[in-house]
Amino acid sequence: MGQGPDSEYGLVDLEEVDTPGDEWEEIDVSDTEADRIARKRDREFEQFEERIKDADQFKVEQSVFDDATFAALYKLVQDGYVEAFGGPLSTGKEANVYHALGDDREVAVKIYRINASNFRQMRDYLEGDPRFEGLGGKKKDVVLAWTKKELANLRRAKAAGVRVPEPIAAERNVLVMEYIGDEDGRAKRLGEVHIENPETAYEVMREYMRRLYSAGIVHGDLSEYNVVFDEGQLVLIDLGQAVTVHHPNSREFLERDCENVASFFSRQGLETDPDELLEFVTSPEPDP
């Protein structure tokens, strides 16, 4: 392979990365500061809420954002994580992502809808995850847990040496993370670009999948739509649904990830085999 993936894509240096063990923190879905702000409703918060509601990019969201979501945005602004909001980067059934200016850098602000239409599907990923045992059936609690889960998954992936958007802060159902893109817009997804060197890209994907698995995580929705190109690097995005290896469906999710990734790269002209990819990802020691 000549140069190999690490030099070409600046994957990560090959020195040992800090991979957390198999412990899992409990996730707290009790009321946050944002809930308290929404209940208190002082004049400053009410003025902020009016301003956000009047902003063009949030107009369509008034029916889906509750007061505590506006309070979460307010708290993130107060804490200095967000200074100004830009336009939407993506809109989906479960969340919208907005471009924003953070503390001296651009950020992405992901706002999960409390009334997410695929609420039931979210539960399927949460049930069986040891971090969420005892989580009730309330929509709010599920969405709050989902947001904290994405933050935890991003941190764990980053610690394992996988390139993901750097997580910055979370408040209630709002997640602030590194913006992946440039002045021309968000980074292009793998399925939207011509891949000049599919062999290298596939090697990087295999290594990312193995590192996630070694860190105790399975992405669970991996395909060419959840990987973007940024300055020659592959970046995995949308880790909200990622589960621990202890999840009862983790093997099924991993097999599906392997099929999606192998299938995409076979369409790029490579000889791939999902079973061989699965073996590579789950084998504890890399071949020399």
mmCIF file of C-alpha atoms in Angstrom, residues 105-269:
data_model
loop_
_atom_site.group_PDB
_atom_site.id
_atom_site.type_symbol
_atom_site.label_atom_id
_atom_site.label_comp_id
_atom_site.label_asym_id
_atom_site.label_seq_id
_atom_site.Cartn_x
_atom_site.Cartn_y
_atom_site.Cartn_z
ATOM 1 C CA ARG A 105 -14.098 28.916 16.574
ATOM 2 C CA GLU A 106 -16.994 27.618 14.526
ATOM 3 C CA VAL A 107 -19.137 24.940 16.150
ATOM 4 C CA ALA A 108 -22.071 22.709 15.263
ATOM 5 C CA VAL A 109 -25.092 22.804 17.567
ATOM 6 C CA LYS A 110 -27.240 19.657 17.444
ATOM 7 C CA ILE A 111 -30.731 20.055 18.874
ATOM 8 C CA TYR A 112 -32.643 16.838 19.514
ATOM 9 C CA ARG A 113 -36.410 17.158 19.281
ATOM 10 C CA ILE A 114 -38.239 16.152 22.436
ATOM 11 C CA ASN A 115 -41.095 14.987 20.187
ATOM 12 C CA ALA A 116 -38.836 12.921 17.965
ATOM 13 C CA SER A 117 -40.882 10.887 15.496
ATOM 14 C CA ASN A 118 -38.602 7.841 15.734
ATOM 15 C CA PHE A 119 -38.760 7.780 19.519
ATOM 16 C CA ARG A 120 -39.469 4.032 19.518
ATOM 17 C CA GLN A 121 -36.356 3.333 17.446
ATOM 18 C CA MET A 122 -34.284 5.383 19.921
ATOM 19 C CA ARG A 123 -35.540 3.146 22.727
ATOM 20 C CA ASP A 124 -34.368 0.035 20.843
ATOM 21 C CA TYR A 125 -30.789 1.314 20.975
ATOM 22 C CA LEU A 126 -31.041 2.422 24.626
ATOM 23 C CA GLU A 127 -32.673 -0.694 26.058
ATOM 24 C CA GLY A 128 -29.946 -3.162 26.902
ATOM 25 C CA ASP A 129 -27.267 -0.474 27.137
ATOM 26 C CA PRO A 130 -25.992 -0.733 30.728
ATOM 27 C CA ARG A 131 -25.727 3.060 30.953
ATOM 28 C CA PHE A 132 -29.493 3.438 30.697
ATOM 29 C CA GLU A 133 -30.869 0.769 32.975
ATOM 30 C CA GLY A 134 -33.974 1.955 34.765
ATOM 31 C CA LEU A 135 -34.744 4.674 32.232
ATOM 32 C CA GLY A 136 -38.512 5.215 32.218
ATOM 33 C CA GLY A 137 -40.757 5.588 29.200
ATOM 34 C CA LYS A 138 -40.941 9.382 29.241
ATOM 35 C CA LYS A 139 -40.005 10.889 25.889
ATOM 36 C CA LYS A 140 -38.121 13.721 27.554
ATOM 37 C CA ASP A 141 -35.947 11.325 29.553
ATOM 38 C CA VAL A 142 -35.157 9.216 26.494
ATOM 39 C CA VAL A 143 -34.121 12.253 24.414
ATOM 40 C CA LEU A 144 -32.035 13.684 27.268
ATOM 41 C CA ALA A 145 -30.320 10.325 27.699
ATOM 42 C CA TRP A 146 -29.726 10.100 23.949
ATOM 43 C CA THR A 147 -27.986 13.499 23.952
ATOM 44 C CA LYS A 148 -25.744 12.521 26.870
ATOM 45 C CA LYS A 149 -25.082 9.186 25.210
ATOM 46 C CA GLU A 150 -23.845 10.887 22.033
ATOM 47 C CA LEU A 151 -21.543 13.102 24.111
ATOM 48 C CA ALA A 152 -20.161 10.031 25.949
ATOM 49 C CA ASN A 153 -19.741 8.077 22.690
ATOM 50 C CA LEU A 154 -17.858 10.953 21.011
ATOM 51 C CA ARG A 155 -15.528 11.252 23.999
ATOM 52 C CA ARG A 156 -14.874 7.526 24.018
ATOM 53 C CA ALA A 157 -14.281 7.370 20.250
ATOM 54 C CA LYS A 158 -11.863 10.311 20.416
ATOM 55 C CA ALA A 159 -9.945 8.696 23.301
ATOM 56 C CA ALA A 160 -9.671 5.510 21.205
ATOM 57 C CA GLY A 161 -7.937 7.397 18.391
ATOM 58 C CA VAL A 162 -10.915 7.628 16.038
ATOM 59 C CA ARG A 163 -11.448 10.961 14.235
ATOM 60 C CA VAL A 164 -14.874 12.303 15.246
ATOM 61 C CA PRO A 165 -16.220 15.835 15.836
ATOM 62 C CA GLU A 166 -14.743 16.949 19.146
ATOM 63 C CA PRO A 167 -17.534 17.119 21.744
ATOM 64 C CA ILE A 168 -17.574 20.492 23.513
ATOM 65 C CA ALA A 169 -20.659 20.709 25.760
ATOM 66 C CA ALA A 170 -24.160 19.345 26.292
ATOM 67 C CA GLU A 171 -27.128 20.933 28.014
ATOM 68 C CA ARG A 172 -30.366 18.990 28.198
ATOM 69 C CA ASN A 173 -31.245 18.056 24.553
ATOM 70 C CA VAL A 174 -28.587 20.298 22.938
ATOM 71 C CA LEU A 175 -25.072 19.150 22.007
ATOM 72 C CA VAL A 176 -22.258 21.512 20.968
ATOM 73 C CA MET A 177 -19.394 19.998 18.993
ATOM 74 C CA GLU A 178 -16.626 20.845 16.559
ATOM 75 C CA TYR A 179 -17.830 22.081 13.168
ATOM 76 C CA ILE A 180 -16.494 19.857 10.390
ATOM 77 C CA GLY A 181 -16.323 21.911 7.204
ATOM 78 C CA ASP A 182 -14.941 25.121 5.733
ATOM 79 C CA GLU A 183 -16.177 28.478 4.452
ATOM 80 C CA ASP A 184 -17.867 26.667 1.543
ATOM 81 C CA GLY A 185 -20.082 24.643 3.872
ATOM 82 C CA ARG A 186 -20.213 21.362 5.765
ATOM 83 C CA ALA A 187 -17.788 18.588 4.890
ATOM 84 C CA LYS A 188 -19.010 16.254 2.160
ATOM 85 C CA ARG A 189 -20.165 12.763 3.033
ATOM 86 C CA LEU A 190 -18.269 9.772 1.680
ATOM 87 C CA GLY A 191 -21.198 8.954 -0.636
ATOM 88 C CA GLU A 192 -21.080 12.476 -2.131
ATOM 89 C CA VAL A 193 -17.439 12.572 -3.268
ATOM 90 C CA HIS A 194 -15.232 10.811 -5.770
ATOM 91 C CA ILE A 195 -12.761 8.752 -3.728
ATOM 92 C CA GLU A 196 -9.387 8.897 -5.425
ATOM 93 C CA ASN A 197 -7.831 6.191 -3.288
ATOM 94 C CA PRO A 198 -10.526 3.750 -2.132
ATOM 95 C CA GLU A 199 -7.934 1.230 -0.845
ATOM 96 C CA THR A 200 -6.579 3.725 1.673
ATOM 97 C CA ALA A 201 -10.040 4.950 2.667
ATOM 98 C CA TYR A 202 -11.135 1.352 3.284
ATOM 99 C CA GLU A 203 -8.038 0.653 5.408
ATOM 100 C CA VAL A 204 -8.829 3.729 7.518
ATOM 101 C CA MET A 205 -12.464 2.680 7.956
ATOM 102 C CA ARG A 206 -11.427 -0.827 9.017
ATOM 103 C CA GLU A 207 -9.012 0.601 11.562
ATOM 104 C CA TYR A 208 -11.606 3.051 12.910
ATOM 105 C CA MET A 209 -14.129 0.235 13.332
ATOM 106 C CA ARG A 210 -11.577 -1.918 15.139
ATOM 107 C CA ARG A 211 -10.590 0.933 17.473
ATOM 108 C CA LEU A 212 -14.229 1.624 18.325
ATOM 109 C CA TYR A 213 -14.797 -2.049 19.047
ATOM 110 C CA SER A 214 -11.649 -2.229 21.214
ATOM 111 C CA ALA A 215 -13.013 0.752 23.167
ATOM 112 C CA GLY A 216 -16.252 -1.153 23.761
ATOM 113 C CA ILE A 217 -18.453 0.617 21.175
ATOM 114 C CA VAL A 218 -20.298 -0.386 17.998
ATOM 115 C CA HIS A 219 -21.394 2.531 15.768
ATOM 116 C CA GLY A 220 -24.653 0.843 14.779
ATOM 117 C CA ASP A 221 -25.464 3.046 11.776
ATOM 118 C CA LEU A 222 -22.225 3.105 9.832
ATOM 119 C CA SER A 223 -22.416 3.754 6.095
ATOM 120 C CA GLU A 224 -21.162 6.238 3.509
ATOM 121 C CA TYR A 225 -23.731 8.717 4.872
ATOM 122 C CA ASN A 226 -22.224 8.887 8.372
ATOM 123 C CA VAL A 227 -18.613 9.434 7.320
ATOM 124 C CA VAL A 228 -17.328 12.758 5.967
ATOM 125 C CA PHE A 229 -14.115 13.937 4.299
ATOM 126 C CA ASP A 230 -12.340 16.805 6.019
ATOM 127 C CA GLU A 231 -8.952 18.038 4.820
ATOM 128 C CA GLY A 232 -8.031 14.572 3.560
ATOM 129 C CA GLN A 233 -9.210 12.810 6.722
ATOM 130 C CA LEU A 234 -12.187 10.555 7.246
ATOM 131 C CA VAL A 235 -14.383 11.660 10.151
ATOM 132 C CA LEU A 236 -17.113 9.471 11.676
ATOM 133 C CA ILE A 237 -20.272 11.404 12.587
ATOM 134 C CA ASP A 238 -23.653 10.702 14.204
ATOM 135 C CA LEU A 239 -22.649 8.517 17.127
ATOM 136 C CA GLY A 240 -25.927 8.994 19.000
ATOM 137 C CA GLN A 241 -27.099 5.447 18.417
ATOM 138 C CA ALA A 242 -23.721 3.784 19.100
ATOM 139 C CA VAL A 243 -24.063 1.024 21.697
ATOM 140 C CA THR A 244 -21.697 -0.756 24.040
ATOM 141 C CA VAL A 245 -20.484 -4.231 23.171
ATOM 142 C CA HIS A 246 -22.655 -5.465 26.070
ATOM 143 C CA HIS A 247 -25.849 -4.431 24.288
ATOM 144 C CA PRO A 248 -27.894 -7.530 23.376
ATOM 145 C CA ASN A 249 -28.051 -6.417 19.720
ATOM 146 C CA SER A 250 -24.474 -5.160 19.436
ATOM 147 C CA ARG A 251 -23.345 -8.108 17.284
ATOM 148 C CA GLU A 252 -26.270 -7.649 14.902
ATOM 149 C CA PHE A 253 -25.517 -3.903 14.646
ATOM 150 C CA LEU A 254 -21.824 -4.614 14.017
ATOM 151 C CA GLU A 255 -22.597 -7.174 11.299
ATOM 152 C CA ARG A 256 -24.847 -4.623 9.601
ATOM 153 C CA ASP A 257 -22.094 -1.971 9.823
ATOM 154 C CA CYS A 258 -19.634 -4.409 8.232
ATOM 155 C CA GLU A 259 -22.085 -5.215 5.427
ATOM 156 C CA ASN A 260 -22.734 -1.511 4.721
ATOM 157 C CA VAL A 261 -19.051 -0.573 4.676
ATOM 158 C CA ALA A 262 -17.938 -3.612 2.630
ATOM 159 C CA SER A 263 -20.778 -3.072 0.175
ATOM 160 C CA PHE A 264 -19.913 0.613 -0.334
ATOM 161 C CA PHE A 265 -16.242 -0.121 -1.015
ATOM 162 C CA SER A 266 -17.053 -3.022 -3.313
ATOM 163 C CA ARG A 267 -18.984 -0.463 -5.400
ATOM 164 C CA GLN A 268 -15.729 1.533 -5.505
ATOM 165 C CA GLY A 269 -14.098 -1.434 -7.232
#
